[in-house]
Coordinates of C-alpha atoms in Angstrom, one line a residue:
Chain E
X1324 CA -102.4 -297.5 -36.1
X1325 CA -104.8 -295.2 -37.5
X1326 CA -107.4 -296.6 -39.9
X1327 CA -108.6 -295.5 -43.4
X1328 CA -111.9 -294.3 -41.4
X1329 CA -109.8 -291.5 -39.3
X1330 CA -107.7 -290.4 -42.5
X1331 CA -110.6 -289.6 -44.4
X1332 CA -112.1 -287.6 -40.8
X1333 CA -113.2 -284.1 -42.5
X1334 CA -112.0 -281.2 -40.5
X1335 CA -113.7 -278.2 -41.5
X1336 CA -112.5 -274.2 -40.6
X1337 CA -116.2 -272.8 -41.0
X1338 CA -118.8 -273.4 -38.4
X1339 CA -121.4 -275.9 -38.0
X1340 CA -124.3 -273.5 -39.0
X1341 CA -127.9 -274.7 -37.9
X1342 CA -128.5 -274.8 -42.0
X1343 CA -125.2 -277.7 -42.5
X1344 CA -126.7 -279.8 -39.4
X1345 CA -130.0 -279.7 -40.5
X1346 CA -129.1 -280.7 -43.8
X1347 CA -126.4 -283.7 -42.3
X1348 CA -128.8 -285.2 -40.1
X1349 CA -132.2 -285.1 -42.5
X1350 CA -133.6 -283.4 -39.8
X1351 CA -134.7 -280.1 -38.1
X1352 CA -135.4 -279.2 -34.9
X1353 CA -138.2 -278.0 -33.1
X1354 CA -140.5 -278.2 -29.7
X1355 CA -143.8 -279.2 -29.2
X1356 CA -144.9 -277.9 -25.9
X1357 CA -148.0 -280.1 -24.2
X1358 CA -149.9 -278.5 -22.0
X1359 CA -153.0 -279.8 -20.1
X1360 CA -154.6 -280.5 -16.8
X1361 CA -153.6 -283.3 -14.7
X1362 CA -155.2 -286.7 -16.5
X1363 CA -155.8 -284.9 -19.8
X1364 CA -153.9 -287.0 -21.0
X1365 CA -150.7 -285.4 -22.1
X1366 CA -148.5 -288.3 -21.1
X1367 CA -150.3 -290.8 -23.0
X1368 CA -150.2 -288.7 -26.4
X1369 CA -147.0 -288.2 -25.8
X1370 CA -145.8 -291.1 -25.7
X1371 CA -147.4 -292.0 -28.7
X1372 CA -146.3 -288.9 -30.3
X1373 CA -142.5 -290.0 -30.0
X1374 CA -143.1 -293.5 -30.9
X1375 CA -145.4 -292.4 -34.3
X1376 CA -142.2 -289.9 -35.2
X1377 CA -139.2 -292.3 -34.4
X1378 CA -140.9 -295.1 -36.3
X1379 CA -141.6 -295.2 -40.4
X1380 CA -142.2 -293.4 -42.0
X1381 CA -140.6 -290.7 -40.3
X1382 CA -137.9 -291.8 -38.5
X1383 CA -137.5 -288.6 -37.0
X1384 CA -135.3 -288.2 -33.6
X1385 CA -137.7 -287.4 -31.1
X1386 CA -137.2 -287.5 -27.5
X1387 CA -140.2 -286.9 -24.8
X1388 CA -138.5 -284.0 -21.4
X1389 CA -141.3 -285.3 -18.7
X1390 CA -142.0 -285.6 -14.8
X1391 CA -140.3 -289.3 -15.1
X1392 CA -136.7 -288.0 -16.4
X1393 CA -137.1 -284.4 -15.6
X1394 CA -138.1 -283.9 -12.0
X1395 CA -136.2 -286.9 -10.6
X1396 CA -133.4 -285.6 -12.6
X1397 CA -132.6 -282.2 -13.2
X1398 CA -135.0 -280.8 -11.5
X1399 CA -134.8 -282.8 -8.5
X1400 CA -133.7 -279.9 -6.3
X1401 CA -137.3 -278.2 -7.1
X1402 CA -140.1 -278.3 -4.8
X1403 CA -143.8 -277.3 -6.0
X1404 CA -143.5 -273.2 -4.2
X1405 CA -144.6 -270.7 -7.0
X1406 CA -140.9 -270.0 -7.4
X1407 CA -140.2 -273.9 -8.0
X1408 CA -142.2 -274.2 -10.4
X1409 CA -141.5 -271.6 -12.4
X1410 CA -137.7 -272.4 -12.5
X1411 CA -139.0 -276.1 -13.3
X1412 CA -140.6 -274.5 -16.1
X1413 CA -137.9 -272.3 -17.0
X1414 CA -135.1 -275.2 -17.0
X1415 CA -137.5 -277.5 -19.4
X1416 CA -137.8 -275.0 -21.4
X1417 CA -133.8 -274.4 -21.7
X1418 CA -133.1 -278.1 -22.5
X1419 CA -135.7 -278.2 -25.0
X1420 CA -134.5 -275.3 -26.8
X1421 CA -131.0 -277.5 -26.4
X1422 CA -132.5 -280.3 -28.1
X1423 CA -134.3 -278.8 -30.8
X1424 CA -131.3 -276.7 -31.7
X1425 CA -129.4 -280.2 -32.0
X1426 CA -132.0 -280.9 -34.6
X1427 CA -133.7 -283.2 -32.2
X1428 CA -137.6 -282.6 -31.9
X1429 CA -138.3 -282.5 -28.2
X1430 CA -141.6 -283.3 -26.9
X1431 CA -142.3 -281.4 -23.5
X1432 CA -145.4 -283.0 -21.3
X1433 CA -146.3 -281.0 -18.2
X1434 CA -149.3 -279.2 -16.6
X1435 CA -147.3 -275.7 -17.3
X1436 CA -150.4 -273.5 -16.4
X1437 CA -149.4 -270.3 -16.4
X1438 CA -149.3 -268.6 -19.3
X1439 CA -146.3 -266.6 -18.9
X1440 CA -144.5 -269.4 -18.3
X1441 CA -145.1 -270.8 -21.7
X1442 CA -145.1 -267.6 -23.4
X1443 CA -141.2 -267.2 -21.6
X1444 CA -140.3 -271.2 -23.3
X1445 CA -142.0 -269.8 -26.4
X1446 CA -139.9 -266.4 -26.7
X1447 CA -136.7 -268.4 -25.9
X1448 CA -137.0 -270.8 -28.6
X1449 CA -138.0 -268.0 -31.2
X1450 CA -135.4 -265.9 -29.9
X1451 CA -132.5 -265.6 -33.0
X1452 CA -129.7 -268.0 -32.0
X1453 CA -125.8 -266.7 -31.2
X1454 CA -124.8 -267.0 -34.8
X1455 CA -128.1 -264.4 -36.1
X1456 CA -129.7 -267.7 -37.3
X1457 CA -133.9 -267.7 -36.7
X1458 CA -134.8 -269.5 -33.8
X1459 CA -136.5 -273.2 -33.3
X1460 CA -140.0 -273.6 -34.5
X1461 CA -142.0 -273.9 -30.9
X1462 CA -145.6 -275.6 -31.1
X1463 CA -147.9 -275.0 -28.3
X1464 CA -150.6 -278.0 -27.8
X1465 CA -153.1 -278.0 -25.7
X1466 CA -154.6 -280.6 -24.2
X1467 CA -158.2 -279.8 -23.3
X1468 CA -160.4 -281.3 -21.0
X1469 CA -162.8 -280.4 -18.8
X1470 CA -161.9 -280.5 -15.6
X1471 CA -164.7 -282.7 -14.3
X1472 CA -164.0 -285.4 -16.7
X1473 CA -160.2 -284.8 -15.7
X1474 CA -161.1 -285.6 -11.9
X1475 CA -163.4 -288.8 -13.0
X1476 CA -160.2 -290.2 -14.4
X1477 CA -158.1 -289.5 -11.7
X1478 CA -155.7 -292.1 -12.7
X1479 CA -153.1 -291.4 -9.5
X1480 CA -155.9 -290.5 -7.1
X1481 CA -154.2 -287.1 -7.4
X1482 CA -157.8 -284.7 -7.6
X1483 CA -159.3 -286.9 -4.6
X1484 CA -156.1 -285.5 -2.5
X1485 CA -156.7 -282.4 -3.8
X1486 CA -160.3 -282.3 -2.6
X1487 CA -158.9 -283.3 0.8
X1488 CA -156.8 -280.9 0.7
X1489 CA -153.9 -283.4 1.2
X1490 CA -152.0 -281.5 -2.0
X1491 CA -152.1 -277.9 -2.0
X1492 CA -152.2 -275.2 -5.0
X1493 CA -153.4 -278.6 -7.2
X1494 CA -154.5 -277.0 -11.0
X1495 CA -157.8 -277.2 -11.7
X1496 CA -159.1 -277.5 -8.3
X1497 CA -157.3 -275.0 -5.9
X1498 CA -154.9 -273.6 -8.5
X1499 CA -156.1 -271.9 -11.6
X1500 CA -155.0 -273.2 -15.4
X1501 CA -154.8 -270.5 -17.6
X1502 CA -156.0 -272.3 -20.9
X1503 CA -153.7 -270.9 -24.4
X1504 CA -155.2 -268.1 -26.1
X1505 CA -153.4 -268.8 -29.4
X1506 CA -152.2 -272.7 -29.1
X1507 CA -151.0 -273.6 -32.7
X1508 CA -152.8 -276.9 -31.7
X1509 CA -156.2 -277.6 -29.9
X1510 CA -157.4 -281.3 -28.6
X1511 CA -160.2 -281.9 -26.7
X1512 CA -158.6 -284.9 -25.4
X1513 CA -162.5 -286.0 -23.5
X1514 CA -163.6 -286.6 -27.5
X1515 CA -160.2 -287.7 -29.6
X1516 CA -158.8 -290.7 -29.4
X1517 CA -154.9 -290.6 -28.5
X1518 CA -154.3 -292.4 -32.1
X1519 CA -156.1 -289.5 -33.6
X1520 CA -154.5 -286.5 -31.4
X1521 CA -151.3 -287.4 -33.1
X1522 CA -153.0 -288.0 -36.1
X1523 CA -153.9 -284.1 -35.6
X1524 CA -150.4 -282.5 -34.4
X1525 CA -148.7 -285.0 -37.1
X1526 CA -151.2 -283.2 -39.5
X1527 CA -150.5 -279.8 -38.5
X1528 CA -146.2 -280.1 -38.1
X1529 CA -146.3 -281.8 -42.1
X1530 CA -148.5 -278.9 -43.1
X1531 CA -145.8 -276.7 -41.6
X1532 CA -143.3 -278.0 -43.4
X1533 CA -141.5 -279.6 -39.7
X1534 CA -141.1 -282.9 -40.6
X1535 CA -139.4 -282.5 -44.6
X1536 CA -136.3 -283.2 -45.2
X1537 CA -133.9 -280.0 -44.8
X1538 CA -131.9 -279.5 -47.9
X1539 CA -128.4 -280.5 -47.9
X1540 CA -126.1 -277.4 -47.3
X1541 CA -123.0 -277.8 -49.6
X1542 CA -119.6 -276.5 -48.1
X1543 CA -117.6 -278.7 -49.0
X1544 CA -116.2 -276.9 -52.1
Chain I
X1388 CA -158.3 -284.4 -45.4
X1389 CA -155.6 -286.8 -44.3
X1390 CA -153.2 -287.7 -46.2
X1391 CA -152.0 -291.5 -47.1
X1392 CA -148.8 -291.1 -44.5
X1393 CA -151.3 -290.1 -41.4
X1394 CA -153.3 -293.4 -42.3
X1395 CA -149.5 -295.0 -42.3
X1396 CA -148.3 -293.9 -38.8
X1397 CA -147.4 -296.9 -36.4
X1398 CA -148.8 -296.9 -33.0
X1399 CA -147.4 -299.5 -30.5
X1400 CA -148.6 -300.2 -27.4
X1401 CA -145.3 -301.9 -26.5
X1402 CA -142.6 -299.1 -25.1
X1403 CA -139.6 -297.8 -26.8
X1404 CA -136.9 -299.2 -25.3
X1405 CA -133.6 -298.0 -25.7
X1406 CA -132.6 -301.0 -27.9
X1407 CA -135.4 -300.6 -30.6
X1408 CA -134.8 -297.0 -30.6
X1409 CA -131.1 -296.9 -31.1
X1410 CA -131.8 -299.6 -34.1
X1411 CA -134.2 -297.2 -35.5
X1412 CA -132.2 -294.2 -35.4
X1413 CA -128.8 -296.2 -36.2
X1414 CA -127.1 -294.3 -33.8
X1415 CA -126.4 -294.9 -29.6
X1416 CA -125.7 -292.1 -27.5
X1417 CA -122.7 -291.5 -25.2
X1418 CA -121.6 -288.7 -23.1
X1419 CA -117.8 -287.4 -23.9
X1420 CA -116.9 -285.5 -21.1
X1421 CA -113.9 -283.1 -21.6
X1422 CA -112.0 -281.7 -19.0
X1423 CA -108.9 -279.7 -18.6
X1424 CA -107.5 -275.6 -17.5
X1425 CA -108.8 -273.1 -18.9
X1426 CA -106.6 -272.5 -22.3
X1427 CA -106.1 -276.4 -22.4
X1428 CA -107.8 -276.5 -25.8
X1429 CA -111.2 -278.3 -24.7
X1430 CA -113.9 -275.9 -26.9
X1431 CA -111.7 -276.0 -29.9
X1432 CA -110.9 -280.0 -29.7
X1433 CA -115.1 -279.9 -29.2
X1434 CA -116.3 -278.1 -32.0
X1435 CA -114.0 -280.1 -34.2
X1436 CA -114.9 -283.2 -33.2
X1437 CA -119.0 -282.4 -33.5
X1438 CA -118.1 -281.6 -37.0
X1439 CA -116.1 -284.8 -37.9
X1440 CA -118.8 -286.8 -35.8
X1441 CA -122.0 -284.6 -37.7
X1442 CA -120.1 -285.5 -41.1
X1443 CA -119.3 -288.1 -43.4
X1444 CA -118.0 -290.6 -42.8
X1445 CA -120.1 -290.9 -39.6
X1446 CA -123.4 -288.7 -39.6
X1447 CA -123.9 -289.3 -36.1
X1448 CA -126.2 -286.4 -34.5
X1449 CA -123.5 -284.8 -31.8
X1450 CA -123.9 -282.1 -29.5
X1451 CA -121.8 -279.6 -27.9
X1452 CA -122.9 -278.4 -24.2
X1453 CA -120.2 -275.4 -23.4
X1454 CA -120.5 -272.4 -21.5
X1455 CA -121.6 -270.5 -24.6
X1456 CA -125.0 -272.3 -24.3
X1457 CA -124.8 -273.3 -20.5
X1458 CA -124.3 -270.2 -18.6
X1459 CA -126.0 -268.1 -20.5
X1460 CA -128.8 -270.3 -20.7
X1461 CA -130.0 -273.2 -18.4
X1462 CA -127.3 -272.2 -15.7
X1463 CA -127.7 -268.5 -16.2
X1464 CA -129.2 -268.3 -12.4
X1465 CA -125.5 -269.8 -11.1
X1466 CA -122.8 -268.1 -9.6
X1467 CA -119.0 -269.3 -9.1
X1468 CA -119.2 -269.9 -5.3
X1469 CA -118.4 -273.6 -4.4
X1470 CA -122.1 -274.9 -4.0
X1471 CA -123.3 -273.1 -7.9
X1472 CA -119.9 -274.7 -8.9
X1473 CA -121.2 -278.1 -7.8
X1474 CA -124.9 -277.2 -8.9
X1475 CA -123.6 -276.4 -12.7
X1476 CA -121.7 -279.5 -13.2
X1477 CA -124.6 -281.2 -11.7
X1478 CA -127.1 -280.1 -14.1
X1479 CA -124.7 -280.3 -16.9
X1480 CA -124.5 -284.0 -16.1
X1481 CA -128.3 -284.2 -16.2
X1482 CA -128.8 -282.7 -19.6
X1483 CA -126.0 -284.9 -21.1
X1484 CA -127.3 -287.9 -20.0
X1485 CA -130.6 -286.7 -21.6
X1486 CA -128.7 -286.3 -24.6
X1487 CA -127.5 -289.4 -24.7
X1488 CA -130.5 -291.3 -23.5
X1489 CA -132.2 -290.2 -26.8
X1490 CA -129.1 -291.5 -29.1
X1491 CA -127.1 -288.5 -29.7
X1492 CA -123.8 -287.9 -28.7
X1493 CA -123.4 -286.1 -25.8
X1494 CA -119.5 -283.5 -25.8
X1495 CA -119.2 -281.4 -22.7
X1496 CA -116.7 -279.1 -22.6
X1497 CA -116.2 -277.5 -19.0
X1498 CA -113.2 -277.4 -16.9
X1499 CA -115.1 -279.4 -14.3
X1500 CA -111.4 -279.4 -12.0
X1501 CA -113.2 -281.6 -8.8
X1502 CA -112.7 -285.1 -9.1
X1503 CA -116.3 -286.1 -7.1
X1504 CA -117.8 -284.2 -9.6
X1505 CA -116.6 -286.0 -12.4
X1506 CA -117.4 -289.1 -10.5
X1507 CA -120.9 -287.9 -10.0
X1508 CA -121.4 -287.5 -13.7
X1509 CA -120.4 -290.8 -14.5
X1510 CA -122.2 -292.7 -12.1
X1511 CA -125.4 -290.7 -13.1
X1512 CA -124.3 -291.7 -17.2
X1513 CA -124.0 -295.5 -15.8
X1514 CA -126.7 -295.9 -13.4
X1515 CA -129.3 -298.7 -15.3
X1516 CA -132.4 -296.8 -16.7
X1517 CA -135.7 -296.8 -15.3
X1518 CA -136.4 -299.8 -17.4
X1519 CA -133.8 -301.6 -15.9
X1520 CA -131.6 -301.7 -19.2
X1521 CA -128.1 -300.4 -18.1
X1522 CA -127.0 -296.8 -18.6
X1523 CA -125.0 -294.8 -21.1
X1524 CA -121.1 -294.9 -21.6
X1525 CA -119.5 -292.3 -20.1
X1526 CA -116.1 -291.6 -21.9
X1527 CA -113.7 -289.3 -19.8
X1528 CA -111.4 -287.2 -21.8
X1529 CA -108.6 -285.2 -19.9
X1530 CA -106.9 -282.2 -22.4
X1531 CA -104.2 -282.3 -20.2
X1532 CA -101.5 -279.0 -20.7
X1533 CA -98.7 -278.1 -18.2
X1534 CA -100.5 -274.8 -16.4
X1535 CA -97.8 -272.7 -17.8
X1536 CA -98.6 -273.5 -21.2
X1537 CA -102.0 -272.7 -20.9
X1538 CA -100.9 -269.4 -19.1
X1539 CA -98.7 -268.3 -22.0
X1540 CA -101.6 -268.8 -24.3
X1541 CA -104.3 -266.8 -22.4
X1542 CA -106.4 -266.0 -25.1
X1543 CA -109.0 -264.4 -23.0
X1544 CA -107.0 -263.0 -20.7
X1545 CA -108.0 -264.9 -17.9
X1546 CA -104.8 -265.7 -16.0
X1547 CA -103.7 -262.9 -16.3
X1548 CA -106.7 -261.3 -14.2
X1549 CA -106.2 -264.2 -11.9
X1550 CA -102.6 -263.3 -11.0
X1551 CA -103.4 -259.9 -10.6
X1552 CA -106.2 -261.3 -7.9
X1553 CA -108.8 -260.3 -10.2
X1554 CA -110.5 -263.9 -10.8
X1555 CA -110.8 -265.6 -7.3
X1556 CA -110.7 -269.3 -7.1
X1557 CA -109.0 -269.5 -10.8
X1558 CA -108.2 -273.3 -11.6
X1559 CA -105.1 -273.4 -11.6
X1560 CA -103.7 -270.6 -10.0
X1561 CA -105.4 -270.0 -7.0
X1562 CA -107.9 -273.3 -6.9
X1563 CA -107.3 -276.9 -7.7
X1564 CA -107.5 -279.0 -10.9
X1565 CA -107.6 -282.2 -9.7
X1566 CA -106.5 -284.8 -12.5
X1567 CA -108.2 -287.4 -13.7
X1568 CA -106.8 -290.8 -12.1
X1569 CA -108.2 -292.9 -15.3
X1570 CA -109.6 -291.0 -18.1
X1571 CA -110.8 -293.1 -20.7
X1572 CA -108.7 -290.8 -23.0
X1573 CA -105.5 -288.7 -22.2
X1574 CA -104.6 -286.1 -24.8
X1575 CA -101.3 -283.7 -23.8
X1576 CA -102.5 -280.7 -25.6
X1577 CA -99.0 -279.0 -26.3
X1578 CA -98.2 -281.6 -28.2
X1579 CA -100.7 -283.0 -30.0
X1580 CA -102.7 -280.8 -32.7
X1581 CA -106.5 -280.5 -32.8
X1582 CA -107.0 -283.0 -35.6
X1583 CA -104.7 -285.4 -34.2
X1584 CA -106.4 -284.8 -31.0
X1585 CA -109.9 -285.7 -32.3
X1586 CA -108.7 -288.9 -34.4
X1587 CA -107.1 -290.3 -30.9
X1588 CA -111.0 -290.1 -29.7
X1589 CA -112.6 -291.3 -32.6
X1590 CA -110.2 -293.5 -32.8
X1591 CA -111.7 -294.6 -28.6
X1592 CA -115.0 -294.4 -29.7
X1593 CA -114.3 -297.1 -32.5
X1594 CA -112.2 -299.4 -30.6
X1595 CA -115.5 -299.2 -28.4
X1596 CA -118.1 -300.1 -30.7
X1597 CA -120.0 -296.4 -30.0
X1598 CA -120.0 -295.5 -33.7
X1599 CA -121.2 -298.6 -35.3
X1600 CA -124.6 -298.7 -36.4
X1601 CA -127.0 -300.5 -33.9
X1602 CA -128.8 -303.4 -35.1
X1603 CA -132.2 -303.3 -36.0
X1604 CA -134.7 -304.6 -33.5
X1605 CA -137.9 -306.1 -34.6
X1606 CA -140.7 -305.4 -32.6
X1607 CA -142.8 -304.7 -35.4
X1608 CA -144.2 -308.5 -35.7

């Protein structure tokens, strides 16, 4: 027996556009791209990033891609060659764009040094989408610290490797990080608290207008 | 200047677990994972069911992962020989369960023919989280449709290429579907129409709990 629920299901001949979702789910989508040295402390502000936008009084859907779900997922087939990493880069990328086109704001935290690597996840989220819609909003934030306080904080004991030359091609130490030229956002993470670096990107994606409620698209009629 | 929300935003040091997130964003994620032949009606049984899903009465956030934004994005690198045939359903599995990690509503639509692939997926949904809280619900849905239906319909011409030797290794025709032993959902295509189809899976998904709202979970004291 069917219930009430399923007769009044609402089957619709036009497409979902980008405009109709964003205006069903109170949401839009977008990407904020982290980028930092090891122990900058991208992690940590992310992490509090997602919680701060989930919670009141946003209640935003935000979901962190990282080295925990990402490269023991996805990516597990990757190793660290130049190649690997640049297809680890490239896939992140791709699933972001997937979740901020699902109106889902996707948080991104890895070292992604190279700055055609970011400037490729950028172009692919600005890209128009299939249906000539403008692409997802993509917010570059860097996460700056010098590398000397970096390797004092050495949380894994990741730069003392390094210096032993136990872990090859390690940023900031036998690998170079090409630091943003243009980053929509800036933290020098060695003098900001991680309560007030999302204090700062929360500032500057409300100033942009990314976390308003989308007007409701009406095609019903 | 910062405004009266900034001084509001909630920092936690306790993590988000999946619980307190799916209260917060009344919603859980799933994965629904169609297969079938080509022509078996999977993409158009999707989209529909993202729109009833998207739309009153449910507003749940649901996704769509098909070819359209697959292979042309993420898995653009893959072939169709046996091992990038594996390798796409593999990372298709991986992004769905990211999906529905973050509380949306995972639909796949690929043939996906290989039983041990399917059964990969699903034990990657319902493996426990890194947390230890247990996994996501995988829901299998077969769009099952006699080959020679689908043949007749051909809307992209694809069996036909395949008889003519055109298409190697065409599901179907001259490679195997294998069907599902125990779908969680069985819909005969040719006779069932695309609304009834997606009533008989909301109709699951109900039975199941997966579209009630989560209960709230207070952390916040």
């Amino acid at each position: 027996m069917l219930t009430g629920h399923h007769r009044n299901i609402h089957f619709h001949a036009s497409p979902l556009t980008p405009a109709i979702r964003a205006g069903l789910l109170k949401q839009s989508g977008l990407t904020i791209w982290l980028t930092g040295l090891s122990a900058s402390g991208k992690s940590t502000i992310a992490v509090a990033l997602e919680q701060a936008l989930i919670r009141k009084p946003y209640t935003k859907n935000a979901y962190r891609l990282d080295g925990d779900n990402i490269r023991f997922g996805l990516n597990k087939d990757l190793g660290f060659t130049p190649k690997d990493r640049e297809e680890n880069i490239r896939r992140i990328a791709e699933v972001a764009k997937l979740f901020a086109d699902s109106c889902t704001i996707a948080i991104t935290s890895f070292i992604s040094p190279y700055r055609a690597d970011r400037d490729m996840a950028r172009a692919l989220h600005e890209a128009p989408r299939p249906g000539g819609e403008s692409g997802v909003p993509f917010v570059e934030v860097w996460i700056d610290v010098p590398v000397e306080v970096a390797e004092q904080r050495d949380p894994k004991g990741l730069y003392k490797k390094a210096r032993e030359g136990k872990i090859p091609e390690f940023t900031g130490i036998s690998a170079p990080y090409e630091e943003p030229l243009k980053p929509e956002v800036h933290i020098k993470s060695a003098e900001t608290s991680v309560e007030e670096a999302v204090k700062i990107i929360i500032k500057y994606l409300e100033e942009k207008g990314y976390l308003s409620t989308p007007p409701a698209v009406d095609d019903e009629e």
